[in-house]
Coordinates of C-alpha atoms in Angstrom, one line a residue:
X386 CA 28.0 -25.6 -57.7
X387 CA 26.8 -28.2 -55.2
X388 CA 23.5 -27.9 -53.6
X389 CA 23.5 -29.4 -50.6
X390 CA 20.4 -31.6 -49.4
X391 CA 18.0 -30.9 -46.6
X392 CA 17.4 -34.5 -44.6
X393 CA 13.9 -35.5 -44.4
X394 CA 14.0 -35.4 -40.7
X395 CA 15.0 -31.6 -40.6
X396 CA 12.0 -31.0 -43.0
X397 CA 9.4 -33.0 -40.9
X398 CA 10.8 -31.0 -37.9
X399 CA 10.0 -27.8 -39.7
X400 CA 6.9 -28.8 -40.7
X401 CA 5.8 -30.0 -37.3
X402 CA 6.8 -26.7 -35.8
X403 CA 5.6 -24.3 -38.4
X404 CA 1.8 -26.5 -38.4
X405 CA 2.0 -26.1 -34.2
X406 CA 2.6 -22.6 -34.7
X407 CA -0.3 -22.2 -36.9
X408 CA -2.5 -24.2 -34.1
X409 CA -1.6 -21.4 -31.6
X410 CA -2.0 -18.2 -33.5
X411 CA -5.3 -20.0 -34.6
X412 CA -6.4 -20.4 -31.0
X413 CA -5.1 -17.2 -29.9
X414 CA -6.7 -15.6 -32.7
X415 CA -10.5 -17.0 -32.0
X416 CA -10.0 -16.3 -28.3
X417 CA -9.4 -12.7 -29.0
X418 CA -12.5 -13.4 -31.5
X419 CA -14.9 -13.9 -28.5
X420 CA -14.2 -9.9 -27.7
X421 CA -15.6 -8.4 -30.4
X422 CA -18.4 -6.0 -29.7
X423 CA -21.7 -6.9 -31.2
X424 CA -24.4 -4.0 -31.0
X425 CA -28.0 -4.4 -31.5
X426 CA -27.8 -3.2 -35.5
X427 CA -25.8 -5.9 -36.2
X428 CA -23.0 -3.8 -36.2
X429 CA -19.4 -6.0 -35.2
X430 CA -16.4 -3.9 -34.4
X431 CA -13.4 -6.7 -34.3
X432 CA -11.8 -6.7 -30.9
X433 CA -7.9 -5.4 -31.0
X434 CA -5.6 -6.0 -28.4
X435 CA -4.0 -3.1 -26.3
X436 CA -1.5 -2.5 -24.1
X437 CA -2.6 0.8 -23.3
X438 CA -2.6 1.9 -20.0
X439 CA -6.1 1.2 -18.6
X440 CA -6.7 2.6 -15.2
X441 CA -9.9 2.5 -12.7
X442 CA -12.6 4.9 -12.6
X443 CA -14.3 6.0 -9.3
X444 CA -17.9 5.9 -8.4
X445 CA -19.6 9.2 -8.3
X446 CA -22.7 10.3 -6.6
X447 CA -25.1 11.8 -8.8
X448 CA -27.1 15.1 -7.4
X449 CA -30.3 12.4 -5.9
X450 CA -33.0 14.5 -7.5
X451 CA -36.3 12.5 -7.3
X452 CA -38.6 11.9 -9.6
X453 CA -40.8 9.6 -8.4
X454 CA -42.6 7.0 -11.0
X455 CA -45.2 3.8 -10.3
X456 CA -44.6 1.3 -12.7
X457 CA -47.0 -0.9 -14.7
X458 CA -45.3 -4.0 -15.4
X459 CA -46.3 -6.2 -18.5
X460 CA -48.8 -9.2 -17.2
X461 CA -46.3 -11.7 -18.3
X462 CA -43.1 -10.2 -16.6
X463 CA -41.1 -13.2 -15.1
X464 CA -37.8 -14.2 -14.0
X465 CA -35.4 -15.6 -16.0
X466 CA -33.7 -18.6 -14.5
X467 CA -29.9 -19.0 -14.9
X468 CA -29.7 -21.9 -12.1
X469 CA -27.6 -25.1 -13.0
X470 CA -28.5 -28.8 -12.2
X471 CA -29.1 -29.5 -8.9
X472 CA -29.2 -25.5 -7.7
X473 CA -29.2 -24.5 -4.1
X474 CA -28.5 -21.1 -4.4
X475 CA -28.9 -20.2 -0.6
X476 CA -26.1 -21.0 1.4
X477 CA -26.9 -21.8 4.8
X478 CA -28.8 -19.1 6.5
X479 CA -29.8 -16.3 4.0
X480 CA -28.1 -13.4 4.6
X481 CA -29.3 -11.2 1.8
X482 CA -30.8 -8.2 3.3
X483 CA -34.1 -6.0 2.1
X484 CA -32.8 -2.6 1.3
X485 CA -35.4 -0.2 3.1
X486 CA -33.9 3.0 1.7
X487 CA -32.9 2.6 -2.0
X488 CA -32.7 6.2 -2.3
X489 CA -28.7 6.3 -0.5
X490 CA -25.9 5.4 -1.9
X491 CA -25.2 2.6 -3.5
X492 CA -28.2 1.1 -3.9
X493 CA -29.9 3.7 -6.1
X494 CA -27.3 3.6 -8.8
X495 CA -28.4 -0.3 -9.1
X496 CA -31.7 -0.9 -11.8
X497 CA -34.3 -3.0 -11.8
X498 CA -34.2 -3.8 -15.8
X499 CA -37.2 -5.2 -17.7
X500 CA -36.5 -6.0 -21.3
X501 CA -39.2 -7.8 -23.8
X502 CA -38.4 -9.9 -26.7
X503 CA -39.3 -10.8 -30.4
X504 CA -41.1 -13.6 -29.2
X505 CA -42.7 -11.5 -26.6
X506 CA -41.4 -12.6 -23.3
X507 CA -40.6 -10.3 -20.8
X508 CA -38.3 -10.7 -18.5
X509 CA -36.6 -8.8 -14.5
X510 CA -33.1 -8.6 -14.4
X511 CA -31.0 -6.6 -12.6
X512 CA -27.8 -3.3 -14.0
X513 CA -25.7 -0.9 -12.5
X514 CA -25.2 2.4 -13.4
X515 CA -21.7 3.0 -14.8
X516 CA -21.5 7.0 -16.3
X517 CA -24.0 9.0 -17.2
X518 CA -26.1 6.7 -19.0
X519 CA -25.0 3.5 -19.4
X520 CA -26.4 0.6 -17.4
X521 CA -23.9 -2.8 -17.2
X522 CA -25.3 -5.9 -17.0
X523 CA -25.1 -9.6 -17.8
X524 CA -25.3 -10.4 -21.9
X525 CA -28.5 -12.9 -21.1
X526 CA -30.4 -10.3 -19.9
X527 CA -30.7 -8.1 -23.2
X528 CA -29.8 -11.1 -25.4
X529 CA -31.2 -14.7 -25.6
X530 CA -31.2 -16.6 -29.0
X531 CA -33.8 -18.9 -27.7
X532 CA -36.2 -15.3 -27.2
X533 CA -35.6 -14.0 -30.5
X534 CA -32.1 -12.5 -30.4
X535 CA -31.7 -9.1 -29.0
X536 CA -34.0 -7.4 -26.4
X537 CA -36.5 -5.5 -28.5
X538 CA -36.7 -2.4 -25.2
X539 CA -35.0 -2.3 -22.0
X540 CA -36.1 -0.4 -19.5
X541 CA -34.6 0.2 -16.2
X542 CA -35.8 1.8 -12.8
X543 CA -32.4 2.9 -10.7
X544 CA -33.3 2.2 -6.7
X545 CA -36.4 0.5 -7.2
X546 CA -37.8 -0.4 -4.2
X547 CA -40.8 -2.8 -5.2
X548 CA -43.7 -0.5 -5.3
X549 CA -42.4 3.1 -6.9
X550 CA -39.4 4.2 -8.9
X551 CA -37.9 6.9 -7.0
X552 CA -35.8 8.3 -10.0
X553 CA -38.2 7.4 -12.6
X554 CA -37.1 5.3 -15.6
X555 CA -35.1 5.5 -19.0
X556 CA -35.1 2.9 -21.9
X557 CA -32.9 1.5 -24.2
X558 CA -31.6 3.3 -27.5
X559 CA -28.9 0.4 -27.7
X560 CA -27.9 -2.7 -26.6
X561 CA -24.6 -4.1 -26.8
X562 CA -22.5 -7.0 -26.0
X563 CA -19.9 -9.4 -27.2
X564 CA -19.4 -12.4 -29.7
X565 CA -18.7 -14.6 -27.1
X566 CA -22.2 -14.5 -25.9
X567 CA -24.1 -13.3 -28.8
X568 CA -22.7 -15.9 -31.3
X569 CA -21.7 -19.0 -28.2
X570 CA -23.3 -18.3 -25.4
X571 CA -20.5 -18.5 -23.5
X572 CA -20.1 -18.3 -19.9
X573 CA -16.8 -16.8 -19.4
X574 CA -18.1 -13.6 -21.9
X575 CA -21.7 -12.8 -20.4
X576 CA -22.0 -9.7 -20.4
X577 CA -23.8 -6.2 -21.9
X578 CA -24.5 -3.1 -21.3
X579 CA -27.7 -0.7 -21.7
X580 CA -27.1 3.0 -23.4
X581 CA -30.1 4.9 -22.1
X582 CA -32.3 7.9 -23.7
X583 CA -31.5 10.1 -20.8
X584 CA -28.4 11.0 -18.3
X585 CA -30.4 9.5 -15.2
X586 CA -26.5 8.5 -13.8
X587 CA -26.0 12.4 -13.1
X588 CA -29.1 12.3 -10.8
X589 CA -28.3 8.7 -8.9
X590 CA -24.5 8.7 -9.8
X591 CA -22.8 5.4 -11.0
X592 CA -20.5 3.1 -10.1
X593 CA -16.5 2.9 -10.8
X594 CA -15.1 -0.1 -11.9
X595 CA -12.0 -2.0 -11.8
X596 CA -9.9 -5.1 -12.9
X597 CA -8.7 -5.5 -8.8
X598 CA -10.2 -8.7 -7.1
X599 CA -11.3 -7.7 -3.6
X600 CA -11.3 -10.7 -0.9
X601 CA -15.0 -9.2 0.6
X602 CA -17.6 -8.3 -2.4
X603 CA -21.4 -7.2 -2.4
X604 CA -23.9 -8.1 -4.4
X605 CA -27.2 -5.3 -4.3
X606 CA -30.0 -7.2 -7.0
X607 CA -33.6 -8.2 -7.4
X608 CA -33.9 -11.5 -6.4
X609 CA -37.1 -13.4 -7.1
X610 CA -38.3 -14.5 -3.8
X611 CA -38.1 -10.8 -2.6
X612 CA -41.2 -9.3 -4.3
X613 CA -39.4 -7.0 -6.7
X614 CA -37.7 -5.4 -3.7
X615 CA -33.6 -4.9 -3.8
X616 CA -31.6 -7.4 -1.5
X617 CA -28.1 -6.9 -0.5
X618 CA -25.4 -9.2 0.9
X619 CA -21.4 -8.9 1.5
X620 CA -19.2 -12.0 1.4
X621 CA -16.2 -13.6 0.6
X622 CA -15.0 -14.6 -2.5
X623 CA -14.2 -18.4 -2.7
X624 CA -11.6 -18.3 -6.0
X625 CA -11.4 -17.0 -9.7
X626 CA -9.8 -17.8 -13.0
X627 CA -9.1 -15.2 -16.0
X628 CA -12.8 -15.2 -17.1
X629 CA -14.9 -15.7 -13.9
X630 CA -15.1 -15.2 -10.2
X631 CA -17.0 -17.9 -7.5
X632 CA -18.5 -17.3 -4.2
X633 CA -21.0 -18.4 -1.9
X634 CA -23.1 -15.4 -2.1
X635 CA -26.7 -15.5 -2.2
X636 CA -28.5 -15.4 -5.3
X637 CA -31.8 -16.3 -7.1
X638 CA -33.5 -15.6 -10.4
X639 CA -33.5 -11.9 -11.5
X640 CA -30.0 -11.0 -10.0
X641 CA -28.5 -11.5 -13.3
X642 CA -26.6 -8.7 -14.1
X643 CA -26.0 -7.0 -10.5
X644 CA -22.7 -5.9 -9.8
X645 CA -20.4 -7.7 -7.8
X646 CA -18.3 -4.2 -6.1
X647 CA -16.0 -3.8 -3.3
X648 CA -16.4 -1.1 -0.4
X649 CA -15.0 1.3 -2.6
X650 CA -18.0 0.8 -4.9
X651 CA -15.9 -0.3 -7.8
X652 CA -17.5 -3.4 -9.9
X653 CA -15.2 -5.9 -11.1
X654 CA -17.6 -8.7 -12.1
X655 CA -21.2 -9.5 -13.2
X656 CA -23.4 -12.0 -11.6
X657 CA -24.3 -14.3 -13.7
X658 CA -24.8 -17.8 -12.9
X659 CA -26.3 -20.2 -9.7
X660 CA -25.2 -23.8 -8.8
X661 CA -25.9 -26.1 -5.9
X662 CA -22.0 -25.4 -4.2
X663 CA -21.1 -22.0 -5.2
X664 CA -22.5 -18.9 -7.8
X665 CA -20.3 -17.3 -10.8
X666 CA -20.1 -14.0 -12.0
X667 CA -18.5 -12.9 -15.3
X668 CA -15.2 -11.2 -14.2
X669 CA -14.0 -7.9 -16.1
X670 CA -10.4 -8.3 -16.5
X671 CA -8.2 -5.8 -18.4
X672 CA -9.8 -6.9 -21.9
X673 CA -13.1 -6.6 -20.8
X674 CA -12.9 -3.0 -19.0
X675 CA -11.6 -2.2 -22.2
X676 CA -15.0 -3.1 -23.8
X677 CA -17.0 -1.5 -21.5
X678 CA -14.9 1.6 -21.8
X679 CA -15.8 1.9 -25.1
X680 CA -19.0 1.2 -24.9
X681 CA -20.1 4.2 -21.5
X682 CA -17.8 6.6 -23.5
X683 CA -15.4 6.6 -20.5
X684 CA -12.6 8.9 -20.9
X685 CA -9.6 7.5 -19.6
X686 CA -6.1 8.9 -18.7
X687 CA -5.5 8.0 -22.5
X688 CA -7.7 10.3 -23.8
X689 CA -7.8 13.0 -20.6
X690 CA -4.9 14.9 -22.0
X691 CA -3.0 16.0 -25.3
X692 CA 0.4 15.0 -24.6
X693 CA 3.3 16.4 -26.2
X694 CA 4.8 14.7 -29.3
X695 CA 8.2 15.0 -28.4
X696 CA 9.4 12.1 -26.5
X697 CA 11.4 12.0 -23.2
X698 CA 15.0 10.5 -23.5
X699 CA 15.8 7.5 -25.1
X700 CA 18.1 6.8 -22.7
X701 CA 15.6 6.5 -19.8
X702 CA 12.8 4.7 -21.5
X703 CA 14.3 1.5 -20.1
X704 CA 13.7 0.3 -16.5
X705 CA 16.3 -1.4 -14.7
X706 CA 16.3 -5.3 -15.1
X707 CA 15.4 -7.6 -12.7
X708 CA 18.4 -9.0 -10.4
X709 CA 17.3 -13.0 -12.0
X710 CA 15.5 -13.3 -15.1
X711 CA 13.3 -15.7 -13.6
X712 CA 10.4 -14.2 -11.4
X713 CA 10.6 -15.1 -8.7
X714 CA 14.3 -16.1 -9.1
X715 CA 14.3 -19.8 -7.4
X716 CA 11.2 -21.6 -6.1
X717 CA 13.4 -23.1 -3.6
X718 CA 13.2 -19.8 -1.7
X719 CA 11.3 -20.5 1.2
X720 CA 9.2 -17.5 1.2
X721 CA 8.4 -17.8 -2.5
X722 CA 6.0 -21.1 -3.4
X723 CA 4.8 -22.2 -7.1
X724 CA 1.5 -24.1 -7.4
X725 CA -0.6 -24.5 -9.9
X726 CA 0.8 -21.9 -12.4
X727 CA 1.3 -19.0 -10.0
X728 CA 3.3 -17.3 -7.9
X729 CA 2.9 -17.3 -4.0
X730 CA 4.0 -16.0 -1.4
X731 CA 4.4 -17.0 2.1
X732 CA 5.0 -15.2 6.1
X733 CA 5.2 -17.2 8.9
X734 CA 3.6 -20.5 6.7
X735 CA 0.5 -18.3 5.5
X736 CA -0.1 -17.1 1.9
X737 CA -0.1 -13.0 1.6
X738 CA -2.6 -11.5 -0.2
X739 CA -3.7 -8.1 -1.0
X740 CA -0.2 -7.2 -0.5
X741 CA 3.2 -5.7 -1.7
X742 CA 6.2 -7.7 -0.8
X743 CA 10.0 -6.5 -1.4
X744 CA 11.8 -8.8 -2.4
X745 CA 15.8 -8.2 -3.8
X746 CA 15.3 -4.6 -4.6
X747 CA 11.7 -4.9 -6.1
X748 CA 8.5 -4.9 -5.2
X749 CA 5.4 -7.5 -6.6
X750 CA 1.9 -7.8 -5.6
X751 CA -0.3 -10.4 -3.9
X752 CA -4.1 -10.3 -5.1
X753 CA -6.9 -11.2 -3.4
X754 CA -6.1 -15.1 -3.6
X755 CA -2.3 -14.8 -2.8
X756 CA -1.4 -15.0 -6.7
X757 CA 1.6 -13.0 -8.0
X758 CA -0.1 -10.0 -10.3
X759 CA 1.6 -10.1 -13.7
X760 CA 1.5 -7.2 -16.6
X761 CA -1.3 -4.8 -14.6
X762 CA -1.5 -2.0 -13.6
X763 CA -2.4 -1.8 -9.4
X764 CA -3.5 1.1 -7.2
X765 CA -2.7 0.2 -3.7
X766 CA -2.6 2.7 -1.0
X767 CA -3.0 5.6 -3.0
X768 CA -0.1 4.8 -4.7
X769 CA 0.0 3.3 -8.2
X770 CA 2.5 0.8 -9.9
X771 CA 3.2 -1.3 -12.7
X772 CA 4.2 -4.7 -12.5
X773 CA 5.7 -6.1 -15.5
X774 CA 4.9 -10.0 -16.8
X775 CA 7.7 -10.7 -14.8
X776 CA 6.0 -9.6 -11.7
X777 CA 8.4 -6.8 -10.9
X778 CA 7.5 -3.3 -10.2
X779 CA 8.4 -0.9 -13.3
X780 CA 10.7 2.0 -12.8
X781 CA 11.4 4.7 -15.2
X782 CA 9.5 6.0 -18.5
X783 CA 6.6 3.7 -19.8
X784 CA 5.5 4.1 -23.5
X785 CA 1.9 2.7 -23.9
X786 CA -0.4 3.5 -26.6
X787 CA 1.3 7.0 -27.5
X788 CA 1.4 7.8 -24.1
X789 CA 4.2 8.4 -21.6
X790 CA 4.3 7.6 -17.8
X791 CA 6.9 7.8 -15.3
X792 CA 7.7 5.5 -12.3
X793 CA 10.0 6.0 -9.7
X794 CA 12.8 4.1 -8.4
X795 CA 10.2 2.7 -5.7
X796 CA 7.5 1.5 -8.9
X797 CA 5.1 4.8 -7.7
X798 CA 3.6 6.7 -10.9
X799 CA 4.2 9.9 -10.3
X800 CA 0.8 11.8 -11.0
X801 CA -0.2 15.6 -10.5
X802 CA 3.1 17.5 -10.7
X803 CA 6.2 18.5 -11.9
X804 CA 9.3 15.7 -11.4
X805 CA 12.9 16.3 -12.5
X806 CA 13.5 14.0 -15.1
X807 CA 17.2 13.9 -16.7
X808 CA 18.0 17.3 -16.0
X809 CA 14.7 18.5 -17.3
X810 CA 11.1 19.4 -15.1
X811 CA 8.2 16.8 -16.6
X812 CA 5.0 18.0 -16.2
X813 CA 2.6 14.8 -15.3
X814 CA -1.7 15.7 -15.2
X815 CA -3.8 13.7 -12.6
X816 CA -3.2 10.1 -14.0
X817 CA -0.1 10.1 -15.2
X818 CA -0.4 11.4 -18.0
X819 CA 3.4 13.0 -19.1
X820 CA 1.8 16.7 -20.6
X821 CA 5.2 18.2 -21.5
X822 CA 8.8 19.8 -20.3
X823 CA 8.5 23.0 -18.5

């Protein structure tokens, strides 16, 4: 029998291609690294990748029982300073605005945190209530290598207003964060969160949060320079990437950790950082309101409802492909512009944004920046859709971590009823959640 001979090119070519392989699952693999959860015991829970259906929560308001407290500070309480070279972290005039009333909504579900360390600093930052009683915040404010490691007690004091707690205070039972800051001290993964000894949020609510970039954000905090007294200021954001957001909002020491939310009081970043041209907040994308999921105990439409085991038609699971396999089809389209890795869209010579756009039978979205929104899930007028890493609104059944969804035709999730479906009445609970057949 004749063996035939592999030429040394071929093998080199294999070689080269099986080693770049290697690089990239390596890469992707310590990226996804970054997300494991790190708690205070020294517990690490490896981060694992999901495609399950992760939807928004909504801010509640709590019952505003008072319970009023005056604070006595530690003597060496200061204010940590995350300012870059050259800072200037008032733009123009200052806009920020003393709260007079932090006993309305939002401002009392925002904390002023303490939190001492092993090498006995003490330090003001700023949380937000996020359920019952959990407080989110940025990862340097409960953790700093250079302190000691983790915060040795937190303690926080919702709608604070500089002289008297109004709701009293709760401390830390744990502290938790991820290996991106605990172990690097990375920017892009600053962030924690605060699990309290009591259910303060059911007295001053809490705030929902979101993966959706709004164009006009607020930022409620304890900046230095306002005597332990909350400031508030709403802005525009200037741009983002997969890890961050930027803006020219106002911001000094001890705002670390306040929420950047829209008008629907949903967070969907964490201030973080100052510089002399614009400030940076941690942005929570999908992975990261994963995390934080977790760790407030949030119950999402995953876990909301039993569904039945039995699965809808195989013959509908499918949606109907795009009308091009490239999203969208041509860039010479004149509406349709590619720059800079995205997807834009243009009306009479001016980007969209925060809009849907039909376009050849299917719809997309426009966030906050104009960019085409890719695998996500996006609640827009009371209406919520899928749009696949194509771009293009979903139609049909939608399998995601042993759960079944339904769109229609249009991409709406249909939600709170009973729908027809292949000859058969689906019953669907209040997020989508596909229960049973009638």
């Amino acid at each position: 029998m004749n063996k035939q001979k592999i030429p040394i090119a071929v093998l080199v070519l294999i070689l080269c291609i099986s080693f770049s392989t290697f690089l990239i699952q390596t890469s992707y693999s310590a990226e996804l690294s970054m997300l494991d959860m790190v708690y205070d015991d020294g517990t690490v829970i490896p981060y694992r990748k999901t495609r399950a259906l992760i939807t928004d929560t909504e801010s509640f308001e709590g019952d505003g029982t008072f319970s009023e407290e005056t604070p006595e500070f530690p003597d060496n309480l200061e204010y940590l300073d995350t300012t870059l070279k050259n800072t200037r972290t008032i733009f123009g005039s200052d806009d920020r605005k003393i709260v007079s009333n932090t006993t309305v909504s939002p401002y009392r579900k925002v904390v002023f945190l303490t939190a001492t360390f092993p090498n006995g600093q003490s330090i003001i930052g700023t949380g937000n209530m996020i359920s019952k009683n959990t407080v989110l915040t940025a990862g340097h404010c409960i953790y700093k290598a250079s302190f000691g490691g983790w915060a040795k007690k937190v303690t926080v004091y919702p709608g604070y207003n500089g002289r008297t707690a109004p709701y009293g205070s709760a401390s830390s039972t744990q502290l938790l964060s991820v290996s991106g800051w605990v172990n690097h001290e990375s920017y892009q993964h600053d962030m924690g969160a605060v699990i309290l000894n009591k259910n303060i949020g059911n007295t001053v609510g809490w705030f929902g949060l979101t993966t959706q970039l709004a164009n006009t954000a607020t930022l409620s905090a304890y900046h230095q320079d306002q005597n332990k007294k909350q400031g508030t200021q709403t802005g525009n954001l200037m741009e983002s990437d997969t890890n961050n957001v930027y803006y020219q909002l106002d911001s000094k020491a001890g705002s670390s950790g306040g929420g950047i939310y829209n008008a629907s009081q949903q967070i969907f970043a964490i201030n973080a950082y100052e510089s002399n041209f614009r400030n940076m907040a941690t942005r929570i994308n999908a992975e990261k309101l994963s995390i934080i999921y977790q760790w407030a105990g949030i119950h999402t439409s995953q876990t909301e409802a039993t569904p039945s085991t039995t699965a809808p038609p195989a013959s509908t699971v499918l949606p109907l492909p795009p009308t091009s396999t490239t999203t969208p089809p041509i860039a010479t389209q004149s509406a349709w512009q590619f720059k800079n890795g995205y997807w834009y869209y243009y009306s009479n010579g001016k980007a969209l944004t925060n809009s849907l756009v039909f376009y050849k039978n299917y719809y997309y979205y426009l966030d906050f920046s104009g960019r085409m929104v890719t695998d996500s899930l996006i609640t827009t007028n009371n209406s919520t859709y899928y749009f696949t890493e194509d771009g293009y609104h979903h139609t049909g059944w939608l399998y995601i971590h042993d759960i079944w969804y339904y769109f229609l035709p249009n991409g709406r999730m249909i939600k709170g009823q009973e729908y027809p479906v292949d000859g058969q009445i689906a019953v669907f609970n209040s997020n989508g959640v596909w229960i049973r057949y009638k």
